[in-house]
Structures are given as C-alpha cells and as structure tokens.
Coordinates of C-alpha atoms and ligand atoms in Angstrom, one line a residue:
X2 CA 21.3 -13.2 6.3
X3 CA 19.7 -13.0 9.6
X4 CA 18.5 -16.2 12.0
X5 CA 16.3 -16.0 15.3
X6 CA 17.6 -18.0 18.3
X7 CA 14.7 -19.0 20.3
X8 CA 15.1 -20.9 23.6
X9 CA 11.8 -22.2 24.2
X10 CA 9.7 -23.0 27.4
X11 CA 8.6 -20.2 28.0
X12 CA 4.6 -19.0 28.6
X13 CA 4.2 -16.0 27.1
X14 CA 2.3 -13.4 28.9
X15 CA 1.4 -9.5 28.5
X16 CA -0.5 -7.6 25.5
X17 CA 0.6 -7.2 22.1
X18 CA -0.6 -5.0 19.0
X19 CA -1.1 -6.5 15.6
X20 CA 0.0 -4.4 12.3
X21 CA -1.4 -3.4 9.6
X22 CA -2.2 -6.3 7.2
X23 CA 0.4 -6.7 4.3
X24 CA -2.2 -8.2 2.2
X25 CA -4.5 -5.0 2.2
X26 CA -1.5 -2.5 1.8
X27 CA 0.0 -4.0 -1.4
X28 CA -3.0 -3.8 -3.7
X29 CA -3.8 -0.6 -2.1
X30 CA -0.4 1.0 -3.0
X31 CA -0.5 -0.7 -6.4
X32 CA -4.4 1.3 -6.5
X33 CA -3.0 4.6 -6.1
X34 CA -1.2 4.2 -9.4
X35 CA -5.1 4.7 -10.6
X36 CA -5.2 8.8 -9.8
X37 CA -2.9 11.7 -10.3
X38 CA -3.6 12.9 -7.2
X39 CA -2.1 12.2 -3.4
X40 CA -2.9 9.1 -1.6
X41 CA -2.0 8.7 2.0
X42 CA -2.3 4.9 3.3
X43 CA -2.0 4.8 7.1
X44 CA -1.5 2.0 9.5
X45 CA 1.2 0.5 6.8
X46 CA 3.8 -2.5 8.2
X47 CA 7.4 -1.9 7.8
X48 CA 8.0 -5.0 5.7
X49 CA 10.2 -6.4 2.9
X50 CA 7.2 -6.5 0.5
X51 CA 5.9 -3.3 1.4
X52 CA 9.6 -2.2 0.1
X53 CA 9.3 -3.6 -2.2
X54 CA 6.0 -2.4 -4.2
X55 CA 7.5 1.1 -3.0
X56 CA 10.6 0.3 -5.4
X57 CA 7.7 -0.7 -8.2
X58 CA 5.8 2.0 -8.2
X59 CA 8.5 4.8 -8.4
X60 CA 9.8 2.1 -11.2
X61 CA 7.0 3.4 -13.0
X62 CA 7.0 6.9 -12.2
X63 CA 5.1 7.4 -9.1
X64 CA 6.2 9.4 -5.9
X65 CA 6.4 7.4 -2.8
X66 CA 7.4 8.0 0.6
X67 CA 7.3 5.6 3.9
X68 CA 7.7 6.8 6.9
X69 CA 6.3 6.4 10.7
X70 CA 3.9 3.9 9.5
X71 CA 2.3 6.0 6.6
X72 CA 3.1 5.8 2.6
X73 CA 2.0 8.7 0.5
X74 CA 2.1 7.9 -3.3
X75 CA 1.8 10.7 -5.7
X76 CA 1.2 9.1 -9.4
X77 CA 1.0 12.3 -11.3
X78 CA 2.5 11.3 -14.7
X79 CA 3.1 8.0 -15.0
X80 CA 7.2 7.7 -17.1
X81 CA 6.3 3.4 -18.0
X82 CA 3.8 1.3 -18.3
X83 CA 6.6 -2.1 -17.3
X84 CA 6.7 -3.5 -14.3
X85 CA 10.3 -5.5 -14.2
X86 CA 11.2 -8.9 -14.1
X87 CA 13.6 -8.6 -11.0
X88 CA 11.2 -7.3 -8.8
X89 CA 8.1 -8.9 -9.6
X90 CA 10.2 -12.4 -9.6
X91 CA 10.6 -11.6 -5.7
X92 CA 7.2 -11.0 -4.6
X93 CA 4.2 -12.6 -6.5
X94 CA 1.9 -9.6 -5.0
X95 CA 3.5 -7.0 -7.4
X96 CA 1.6 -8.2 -10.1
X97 CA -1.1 -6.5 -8.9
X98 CA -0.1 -3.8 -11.0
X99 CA -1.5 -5.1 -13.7
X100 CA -5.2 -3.8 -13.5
X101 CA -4.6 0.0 -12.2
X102 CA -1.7 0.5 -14.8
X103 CA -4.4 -1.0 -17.5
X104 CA -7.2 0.9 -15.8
X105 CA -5.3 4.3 -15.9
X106 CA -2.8 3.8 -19.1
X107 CA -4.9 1.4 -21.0
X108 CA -1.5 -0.6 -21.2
X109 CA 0.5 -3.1 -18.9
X110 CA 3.6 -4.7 -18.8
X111 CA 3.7 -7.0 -16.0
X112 CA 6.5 -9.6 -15.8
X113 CA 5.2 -13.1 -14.9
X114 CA 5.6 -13.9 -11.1
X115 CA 7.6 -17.0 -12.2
X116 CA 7.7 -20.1 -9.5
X117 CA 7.0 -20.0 -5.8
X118 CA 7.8 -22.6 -3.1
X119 CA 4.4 -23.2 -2.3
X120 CA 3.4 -24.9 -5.8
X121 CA 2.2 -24.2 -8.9
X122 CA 0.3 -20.0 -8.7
X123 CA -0.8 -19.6 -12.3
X124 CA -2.8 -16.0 -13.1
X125 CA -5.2 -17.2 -15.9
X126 CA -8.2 -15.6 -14.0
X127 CA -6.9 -12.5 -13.5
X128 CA -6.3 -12.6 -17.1
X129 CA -9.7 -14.3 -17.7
X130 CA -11.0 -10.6 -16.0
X131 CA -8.9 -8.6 -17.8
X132 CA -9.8 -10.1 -21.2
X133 CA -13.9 -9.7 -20.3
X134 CA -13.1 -6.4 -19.9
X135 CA -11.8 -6.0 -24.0
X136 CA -8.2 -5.8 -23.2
X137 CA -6.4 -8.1 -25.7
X138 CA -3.3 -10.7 -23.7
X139 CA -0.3 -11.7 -25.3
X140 CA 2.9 -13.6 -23.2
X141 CA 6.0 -11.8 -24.6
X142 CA 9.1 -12.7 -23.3
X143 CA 7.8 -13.3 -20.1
X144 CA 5.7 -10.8 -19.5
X145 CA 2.4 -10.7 -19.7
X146 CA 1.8 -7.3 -22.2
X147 CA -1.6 -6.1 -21.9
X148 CA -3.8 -3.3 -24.1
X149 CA -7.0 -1.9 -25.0
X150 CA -8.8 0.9 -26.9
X151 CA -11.6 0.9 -24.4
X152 CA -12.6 -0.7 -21.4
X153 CA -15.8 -2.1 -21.3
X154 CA -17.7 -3.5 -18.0
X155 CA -18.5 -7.0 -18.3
X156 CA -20.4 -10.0 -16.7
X157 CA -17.7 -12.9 -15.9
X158 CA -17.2 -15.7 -13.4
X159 CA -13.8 -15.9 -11.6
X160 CA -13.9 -19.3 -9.9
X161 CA -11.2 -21.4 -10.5
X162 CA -9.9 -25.3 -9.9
X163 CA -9.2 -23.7 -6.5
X164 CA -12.1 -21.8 -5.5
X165 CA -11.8 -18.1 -5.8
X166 CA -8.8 -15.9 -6.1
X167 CA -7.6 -12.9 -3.6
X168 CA -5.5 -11.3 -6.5
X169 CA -7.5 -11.8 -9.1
X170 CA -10.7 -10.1 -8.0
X171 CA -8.2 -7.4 -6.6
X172 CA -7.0 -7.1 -10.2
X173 CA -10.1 -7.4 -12.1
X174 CA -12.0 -4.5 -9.7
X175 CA -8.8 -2.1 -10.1
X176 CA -9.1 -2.2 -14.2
X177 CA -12.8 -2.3 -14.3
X178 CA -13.0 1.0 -11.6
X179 CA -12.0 3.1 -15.0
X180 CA -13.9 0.7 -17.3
X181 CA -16.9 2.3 -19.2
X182 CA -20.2 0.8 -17.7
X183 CA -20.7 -2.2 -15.2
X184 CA -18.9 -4.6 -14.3
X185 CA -20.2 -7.7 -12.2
X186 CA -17.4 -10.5 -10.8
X187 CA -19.3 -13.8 -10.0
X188 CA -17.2 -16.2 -8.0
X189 CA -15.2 -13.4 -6.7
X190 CA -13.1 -13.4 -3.5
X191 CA -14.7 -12.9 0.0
X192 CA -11.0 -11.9 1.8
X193 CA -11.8 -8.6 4.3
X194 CA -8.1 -7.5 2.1
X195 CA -10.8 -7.4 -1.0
X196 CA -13.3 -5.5 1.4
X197 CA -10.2 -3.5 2.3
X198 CA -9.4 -2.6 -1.0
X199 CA -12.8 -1.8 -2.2
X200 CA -13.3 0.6 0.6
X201 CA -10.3 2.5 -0.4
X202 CA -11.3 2.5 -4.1
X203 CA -14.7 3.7 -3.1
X204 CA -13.0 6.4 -1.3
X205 CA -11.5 7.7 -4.1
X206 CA -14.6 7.7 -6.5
X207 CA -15.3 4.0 -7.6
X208 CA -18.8 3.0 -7.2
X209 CA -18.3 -0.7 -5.9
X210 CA -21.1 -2.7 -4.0
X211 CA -21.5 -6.6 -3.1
X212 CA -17.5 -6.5 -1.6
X213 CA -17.1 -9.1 1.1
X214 CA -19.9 -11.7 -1.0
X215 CA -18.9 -13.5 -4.2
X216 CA -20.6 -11.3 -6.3
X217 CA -19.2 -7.8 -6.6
X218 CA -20.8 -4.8 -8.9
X219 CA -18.8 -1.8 -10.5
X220 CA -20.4 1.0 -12.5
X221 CA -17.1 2.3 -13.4
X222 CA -16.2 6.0 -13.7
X223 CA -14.2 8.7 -15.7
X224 CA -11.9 9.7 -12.9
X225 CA -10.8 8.9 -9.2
X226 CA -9.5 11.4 -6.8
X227 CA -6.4 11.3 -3.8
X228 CA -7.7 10.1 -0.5
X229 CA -6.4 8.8 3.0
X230 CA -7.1 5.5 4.9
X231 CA -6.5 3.4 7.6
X232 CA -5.4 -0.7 6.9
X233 CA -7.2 -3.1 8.6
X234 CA -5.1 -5.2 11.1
X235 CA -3.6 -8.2 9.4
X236 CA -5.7 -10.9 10.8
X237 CA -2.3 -14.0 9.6
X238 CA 0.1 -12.1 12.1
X239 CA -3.2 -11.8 14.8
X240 CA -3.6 -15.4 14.0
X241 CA -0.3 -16.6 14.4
X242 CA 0.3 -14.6 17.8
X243 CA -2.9 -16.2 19.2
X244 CA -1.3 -19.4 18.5
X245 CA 1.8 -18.4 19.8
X246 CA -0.5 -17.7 23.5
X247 CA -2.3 -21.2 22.8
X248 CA 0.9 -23.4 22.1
X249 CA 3.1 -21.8 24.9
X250 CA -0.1 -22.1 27.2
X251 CA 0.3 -17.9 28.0
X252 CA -2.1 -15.8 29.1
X253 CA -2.4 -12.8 26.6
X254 CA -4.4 -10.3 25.2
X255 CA -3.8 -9.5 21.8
X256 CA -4.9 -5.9 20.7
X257 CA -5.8 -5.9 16.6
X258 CA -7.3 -9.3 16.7
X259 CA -10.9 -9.0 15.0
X260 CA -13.4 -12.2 15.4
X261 CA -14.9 -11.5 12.7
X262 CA -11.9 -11.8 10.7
X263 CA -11.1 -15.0 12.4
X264 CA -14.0 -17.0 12.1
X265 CA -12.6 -20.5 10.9
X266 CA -9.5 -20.3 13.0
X267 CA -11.1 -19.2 16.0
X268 CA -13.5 -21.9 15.9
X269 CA -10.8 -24.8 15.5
X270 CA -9.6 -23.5 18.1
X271 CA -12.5 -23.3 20.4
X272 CA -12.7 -26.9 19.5
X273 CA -9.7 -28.4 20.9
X274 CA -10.1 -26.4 24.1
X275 CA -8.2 -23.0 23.4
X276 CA -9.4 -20.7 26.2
X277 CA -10.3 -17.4 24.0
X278 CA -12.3 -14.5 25.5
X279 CA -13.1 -11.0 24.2
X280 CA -10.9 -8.3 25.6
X281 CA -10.6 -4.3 25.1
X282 CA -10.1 -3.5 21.1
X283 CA -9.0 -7.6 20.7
X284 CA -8.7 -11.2 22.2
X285 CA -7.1 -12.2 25.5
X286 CA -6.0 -16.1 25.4
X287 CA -6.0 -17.7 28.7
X288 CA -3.6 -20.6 29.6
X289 CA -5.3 -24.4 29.2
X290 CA -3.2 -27.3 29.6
X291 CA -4.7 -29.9 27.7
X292 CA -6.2 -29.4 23.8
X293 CA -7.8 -31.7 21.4
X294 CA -6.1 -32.7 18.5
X295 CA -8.9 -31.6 15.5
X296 CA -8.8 -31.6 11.8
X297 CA -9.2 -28.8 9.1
X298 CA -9.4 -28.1 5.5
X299 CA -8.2 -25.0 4.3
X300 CA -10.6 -22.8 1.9
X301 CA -11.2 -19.5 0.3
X302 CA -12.4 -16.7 3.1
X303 CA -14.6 -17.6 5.1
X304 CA -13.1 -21.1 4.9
X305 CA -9.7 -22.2 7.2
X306 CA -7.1 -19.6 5.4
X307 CA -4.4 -21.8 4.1
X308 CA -2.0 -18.8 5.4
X309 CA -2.3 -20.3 8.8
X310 CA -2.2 -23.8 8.0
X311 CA 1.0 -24.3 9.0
X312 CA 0.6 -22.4 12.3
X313 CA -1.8 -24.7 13.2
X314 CA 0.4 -27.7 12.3
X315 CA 2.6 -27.1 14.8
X316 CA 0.3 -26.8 17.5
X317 CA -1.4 -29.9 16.6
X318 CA 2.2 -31.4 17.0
X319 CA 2.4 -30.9 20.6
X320 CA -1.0 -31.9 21.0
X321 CA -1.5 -35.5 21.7
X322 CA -4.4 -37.3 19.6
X323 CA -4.3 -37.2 15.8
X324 CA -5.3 -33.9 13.7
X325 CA -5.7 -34.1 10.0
X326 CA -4.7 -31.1 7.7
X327 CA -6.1 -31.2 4.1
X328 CA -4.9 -28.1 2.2
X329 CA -7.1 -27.5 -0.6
X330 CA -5.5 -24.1 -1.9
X331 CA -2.2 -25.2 -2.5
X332 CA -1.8 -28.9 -2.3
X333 CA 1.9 -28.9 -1.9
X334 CA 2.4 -26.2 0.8
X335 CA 4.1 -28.5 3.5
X336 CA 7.6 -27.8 3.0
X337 CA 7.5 -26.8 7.4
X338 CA 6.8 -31.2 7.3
X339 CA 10.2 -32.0 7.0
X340 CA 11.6 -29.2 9.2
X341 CA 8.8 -30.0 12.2
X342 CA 10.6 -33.1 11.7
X343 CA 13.6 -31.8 12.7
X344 CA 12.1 -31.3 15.9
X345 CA 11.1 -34.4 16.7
X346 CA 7.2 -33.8 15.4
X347 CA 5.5 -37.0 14.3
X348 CA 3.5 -36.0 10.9
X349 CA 3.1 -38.0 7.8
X350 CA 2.8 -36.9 4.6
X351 CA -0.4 -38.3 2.1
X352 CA -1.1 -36.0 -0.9
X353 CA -2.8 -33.0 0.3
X354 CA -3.1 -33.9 3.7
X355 CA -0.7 -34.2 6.4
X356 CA -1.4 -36.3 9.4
X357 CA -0.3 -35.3 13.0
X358 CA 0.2 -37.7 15.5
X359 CA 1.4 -35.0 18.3
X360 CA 3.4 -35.6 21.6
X361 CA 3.9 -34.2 25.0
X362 CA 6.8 -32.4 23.5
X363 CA 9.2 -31.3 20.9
X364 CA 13.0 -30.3 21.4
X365 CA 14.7 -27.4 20.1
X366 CA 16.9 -27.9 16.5
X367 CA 18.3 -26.1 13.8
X368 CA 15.8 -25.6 11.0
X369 CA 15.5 -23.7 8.0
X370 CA 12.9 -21.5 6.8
X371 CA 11.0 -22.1 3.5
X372 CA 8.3 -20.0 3.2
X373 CA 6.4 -16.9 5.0
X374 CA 4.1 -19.0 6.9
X375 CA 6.2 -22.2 7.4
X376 CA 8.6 -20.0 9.3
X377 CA 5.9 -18.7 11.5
X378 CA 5.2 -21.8 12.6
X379 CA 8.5 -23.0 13.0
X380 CA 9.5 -20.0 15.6
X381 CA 6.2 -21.3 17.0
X382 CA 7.4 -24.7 17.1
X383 CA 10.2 -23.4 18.9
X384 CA 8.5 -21.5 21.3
X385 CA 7.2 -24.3 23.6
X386 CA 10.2 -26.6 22.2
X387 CA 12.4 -27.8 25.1
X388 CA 15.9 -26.3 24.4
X389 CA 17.5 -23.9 22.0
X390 CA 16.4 -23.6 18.3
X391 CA 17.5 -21.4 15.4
X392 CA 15.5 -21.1 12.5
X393 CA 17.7 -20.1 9.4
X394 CA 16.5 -17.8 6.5
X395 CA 14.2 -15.3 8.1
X396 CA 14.2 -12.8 5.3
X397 CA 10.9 -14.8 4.3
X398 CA 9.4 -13.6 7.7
X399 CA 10.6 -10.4 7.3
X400 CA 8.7 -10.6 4.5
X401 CA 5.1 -10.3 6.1
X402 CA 6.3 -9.9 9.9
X403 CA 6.9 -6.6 11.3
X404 CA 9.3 -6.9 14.2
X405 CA 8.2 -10.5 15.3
X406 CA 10.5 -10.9 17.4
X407 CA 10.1 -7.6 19.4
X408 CA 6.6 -8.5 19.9
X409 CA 7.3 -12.0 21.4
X410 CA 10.2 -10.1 23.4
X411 CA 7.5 -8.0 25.1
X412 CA 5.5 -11.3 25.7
X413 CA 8.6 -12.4 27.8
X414 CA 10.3 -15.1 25.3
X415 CA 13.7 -15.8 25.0
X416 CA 14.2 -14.9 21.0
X417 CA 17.0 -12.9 19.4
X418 CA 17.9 -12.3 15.9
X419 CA 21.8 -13.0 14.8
X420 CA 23.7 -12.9 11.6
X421 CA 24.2 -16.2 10.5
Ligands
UD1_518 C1 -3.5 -14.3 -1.7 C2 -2.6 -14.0 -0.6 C3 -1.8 -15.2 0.0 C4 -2.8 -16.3 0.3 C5 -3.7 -16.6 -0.9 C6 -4.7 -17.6 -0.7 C7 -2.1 -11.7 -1.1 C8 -1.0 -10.7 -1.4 N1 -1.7 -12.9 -1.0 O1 -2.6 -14.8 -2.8 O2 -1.2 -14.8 1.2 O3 -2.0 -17.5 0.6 O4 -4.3 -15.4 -1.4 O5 -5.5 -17.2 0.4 O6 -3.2 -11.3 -0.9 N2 -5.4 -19.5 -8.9 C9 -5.7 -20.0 -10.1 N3 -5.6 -19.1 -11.2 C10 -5.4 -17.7 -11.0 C11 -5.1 -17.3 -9.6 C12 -5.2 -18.2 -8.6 O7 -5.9 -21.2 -10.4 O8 -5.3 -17.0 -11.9 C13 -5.4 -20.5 -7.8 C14 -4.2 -20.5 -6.9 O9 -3.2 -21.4 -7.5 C15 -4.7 -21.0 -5.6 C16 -6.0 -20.4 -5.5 O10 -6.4 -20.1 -6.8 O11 -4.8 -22.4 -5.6 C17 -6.1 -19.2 -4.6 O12 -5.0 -18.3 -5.0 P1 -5.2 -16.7 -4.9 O13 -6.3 -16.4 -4.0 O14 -5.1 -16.1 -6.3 O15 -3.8 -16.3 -4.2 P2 -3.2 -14.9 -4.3 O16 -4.2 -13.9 -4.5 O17 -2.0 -15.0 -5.2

C-alpha cells in the first residue's frame, strides 16, 4: 500500500491539465458491450476503476485494450452474460453492466454492489427502469439476474428519496437504446457524464434527445455500430485542483476546467472571495488572502455535487467564520470529519450537516483515507497545513486520480508517494 507525504505551505503556481472524467468512461466502456463492432474511447484516465471495468468486460467476452490514453473494446460474441461478485464488490460503477448486457443479450447477471463507506447506495431505480422496460428481476444469491423476451419502450419516472440517479438513467438509456419503440425517463439525471454517454450512444446509432434535462426520449433501434470519441474532462478532479489554487492561495491556470460544468461550485466560490477568471481552454485562479466562510447543500447536477463536498470542507476549515455543509445525497458521507480533526480543524457533526468553525491554520498529521473524495480533500488539507502530513490508504485516490501527485509536483508542492 502506497501513502503521499505532503509538507505543506506551499502556494501552488503554474498550469495544469485535467483528465478525462472517470465518471463518463465507465458507462461508456460498459456501452460498447452493446455492438459487435470496434469502439475506440479516447481521452481515457489511467485509473484503478478504469482497470477495472477493463477486467469486467473481457470477463464477459469482450476484447479490450488500454493504452496511451485510448481503450478499444471489441464485443464481437459475447462467452457470459455474469458479471462477478469480486469485481463488482470493488467498484459500485461496474454495475453499469447491467442495461447493455440486457440491451444486447436480453439477459444479465449483475452481482449486487454490496456496502460502500459512504452509506446506504441501493439500485431499486435502476431496477424500477429495467422492469418498465418488460424485463422480469429476481435477487438470486446476490445477484441481481435479469431477462426478457422483448424489450419494450416505456414511460417511467426515476426520481428517488434522493433526487435523481447518475447510474440509473445511465442504465435505464443503455437497455432501452435496443428496446422496441420509445422510451421516455422523467426525473432522469442532468450530470454532463449522462450527456456524455448519450452523445456516444447517439454516435453509434441510438436516437436519444432531451439528455442534459430531466426528461430524456429514446426511439430505440435494431442495431448500433463501432465508433470513436473523445471523454469530457472530469469536472471532480478540475474541481478539486481549483481548490487546491484557492486553499494554498496559488496563482494557477487550470487547462480542462469547463464553467459550464462547474456552475454550483464556481459560484460558492465566487462567494467567499475566490479570485477565478477565464483563461486559454480553462480557469486561472489568482491568489486572495482572505475568503468568506459560506454554506452549501449538495444536490443532483446542476445542484452542489456531493463529490466535492468534502473538498470544500477543508477549505472552509482554514477559513475563519462559520460555513454550513448539508449533504443531501448521502447523509452520512463525512468520514474526512474525524480525520480533518486530526489536523486540528474545528467541525461538528449534526445529522446531515457539518458545521465549520475554520481557523487561521491547520498543522500537518497522519491521517487515513476513507473514501475517493475524503482523500482529496485531505491531501488538500495538507496542502496549506503547517508541517508534514501523510495520508494513508491512497489506493482510493488512485481510484479516480490520475497521477495527483505529479500534477501538484508541477504546481511546485512538496508531495511524494511512499510505500507504507
Ligand atoms: C454517481 C457517481 C458518484 C456520485 C453520485 C452522486 C458515477 C460512476 N458515480 O454515482 O461519483 O457521488 O453519482 O452524484 O457516475 N439512489 C437510490 N436508488 C437507486 C440509485 C440511487 O435511492 O436505485 C440514491 C442514492 O443512494 C443517492 C442518490 O440516489 O442518495 C444519488 O445516487 P446516484 O446518482 O445513483 O449515484 P451513482 O450513480 O451510484
């Protein structure tokens, strides 16, 4: 297992490219199980998750190959319809399978994604979708096994407790591409990784309109074809790097950072007095000493993504005043609390909200990573942090972080990685 050292201080300054976003290229590899032709998916993030939907889809039968930042999948026959229990159980994402392999196969076997850190992730809208569409659902030993004669477009509405669901609509569209007739998703999720995905679907053949509102049409067709595309830039990582300028008060410009994708953040940010300006193909963040604490809830796109929640939590920590964070996707995703702690950050703990008092200053510690997100904002946290910090676990950033650490190395901070 690896940890990052950080000694912290240090005003990061230069100009940095974002990566593709994970979010986009794991339904879109798990979408090129839908044709028996070649797919090439450019722009793709060396990551552990990315890995790991490679491993899934030549578990099924595919062709893949990674290399210099493309992925070509080649899903000529496909040898199972199963996609197993020990690699679902290690990234939730993979069970994205389930629509294209019921889509192309008319049968899934998807293993359930089991627990996660972050609370409680049940998939009964996804199945909700699947079920509109005629497939019948049963929980066998669990998996979640899946089948249908036909499938037929339906009308349904996939809001949930929570609001919307990313997956979910990702799920539902992949099936009903190869459903007979139209399909219409009310409630369905906004996220430019939806947009993302039905841009690449449409590529191949579908005939998807309304992506990017909450109500998305499909008039499904007989066949899709091989295609290539370009991922968008993964608006979390250009997120957490403008935070990373804002909380060491650095001067950078970071290339990949789309305002469009970064509505609700950018304009938290604009409110406590983060200096942002447009700059060539991104954002440039100027330095500015003194920021207002200010308080978010975090919601389905365009809301305050809940992926940078915790981001956000530790700059609010070094900003004096008190912020209040209400997370309102997953009410229990502040296990970075007791590790900000650990660093001296003053933040209580009520429910679904967290409440910052922040200080001049936090000092460097040994923490532990939990999640992908909380350990972005603890190597954050120990950016401006005075002294050394190591944060522990980092295979969960290596999760949805492609080289992190280089990228704050070329910003001028002192991080390294070591075996622990
Ligand atoms: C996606 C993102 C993840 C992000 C999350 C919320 C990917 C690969 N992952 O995850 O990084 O944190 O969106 O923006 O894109 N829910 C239900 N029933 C369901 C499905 C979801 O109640 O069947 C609830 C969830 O518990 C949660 C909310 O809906 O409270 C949103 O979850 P969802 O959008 O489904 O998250 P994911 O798609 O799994």
């Amino acid at each position: 297992m690896d940890k990052l050292v950080i000694e912290g201080g240090i005003s990061l300054k230069g100009t940095v490219t974002v990566s593709g976003a994970k979010n986009s290229v794991l339904p879109l590899l798990a979408a090129c199980l839908l044709t028996n032709e070649r797919c090439r998916i450019k722009n793709v993030p060396n990551l552990r998750d990315v890995n790991t939907m490679i491993k899934i889809l030549r578990s099924l039968g595919a062709q893949a190959e990674f290399s210099n930042g493309e992925v070509t999948v080649e899903a000529k026959s496909l040898k199972s319809h199963t996609a197993d229990y020990k690699l679902v159980s290690t990234m939730r994402a993979s069970f994205c399978v389930l629509g294209p392999l019921l889509g192309r196969l008319r049968k899934a076997k998807v293993s359930l994604p089991g627990g996660c850190i972050i609370g409680l992730r049940p998939v009964d809208l996804h199945l909700k979708g699947i079920m509109a569409l005629g497939a019948k659902v049963e929980v066998q030993g669990g998996y979640i096994v899946v089948e249908a004669k036909e499938l037929r477009g339906a009308s349904m509405y996939l809001g949930g407790g929570f609001g919307s669901s990313v997956l979910a609509t990702d799920n539902v569209m992949m099936a009903a591409v190869l459903a007979k007739g139209k399909t219409v998703i009310e409630s369905a999720a906004c996220e430019p990784e939806v947009v993302d995905l039905a841009n690449f679907l449409n590529k191949m053949g579908a005939k998807i309109k309304g992506h990017g509102t909450p109500c998305i049409e499909i008039e499904g067709v007989r066949h899709l074809h091989g295609t290539d595309y370009h991922v968008i830039p993964d608006r979390i990582e250009a997120g957490t790097l403008v935070l990373a300028a804002a909380i060491t008060q650095g001067d950078c410009v970071i290339k990949g950072a789309f305002k469009e994708h970064l509505g609700a953040l950018l304009d938290k940010l604009n409110e406590s007095g983060v200096k942002i300006e447009d700059a060539d193909g991104g954002l440039r963040i100027k330095p500015r000493k003194t920021l207002k604490p200010v308080n978010f809830t975090t919601l389905p796109y365009p809301g305050f993504p809940t992926d940078m929640q915790a981001q956000v939590m530790s700059l609010m920590s070094v900003t004096p005043g008190i912020s209040v964070i209400t997370e309102k996707i997953y009410p229990d995703r502040f296990m970075h609390v007791a590790e900000l702690h650990r660093m001296g950050a003053n933040i209580m703990r009520e429910g679904p909200h967290a409440i910052i008092s922040g200080k001049k200053s936090l000092s460097g510690a040994p923490v532990m990573a939990s999640d992908l997100r909380a350990s972005a904002a603890l190597v954050l946290a120990s950016l401006v942090a005075k002294g050394r910090s190591e944060v522990s676990r980092i295979y969960h950033l290596d999760r949805g972080y492609e080289n992190l650490e280089l990228k704050f190395q070329k910003l001028g901070a002192r991080i390294w990685r070591e075996k622990e």
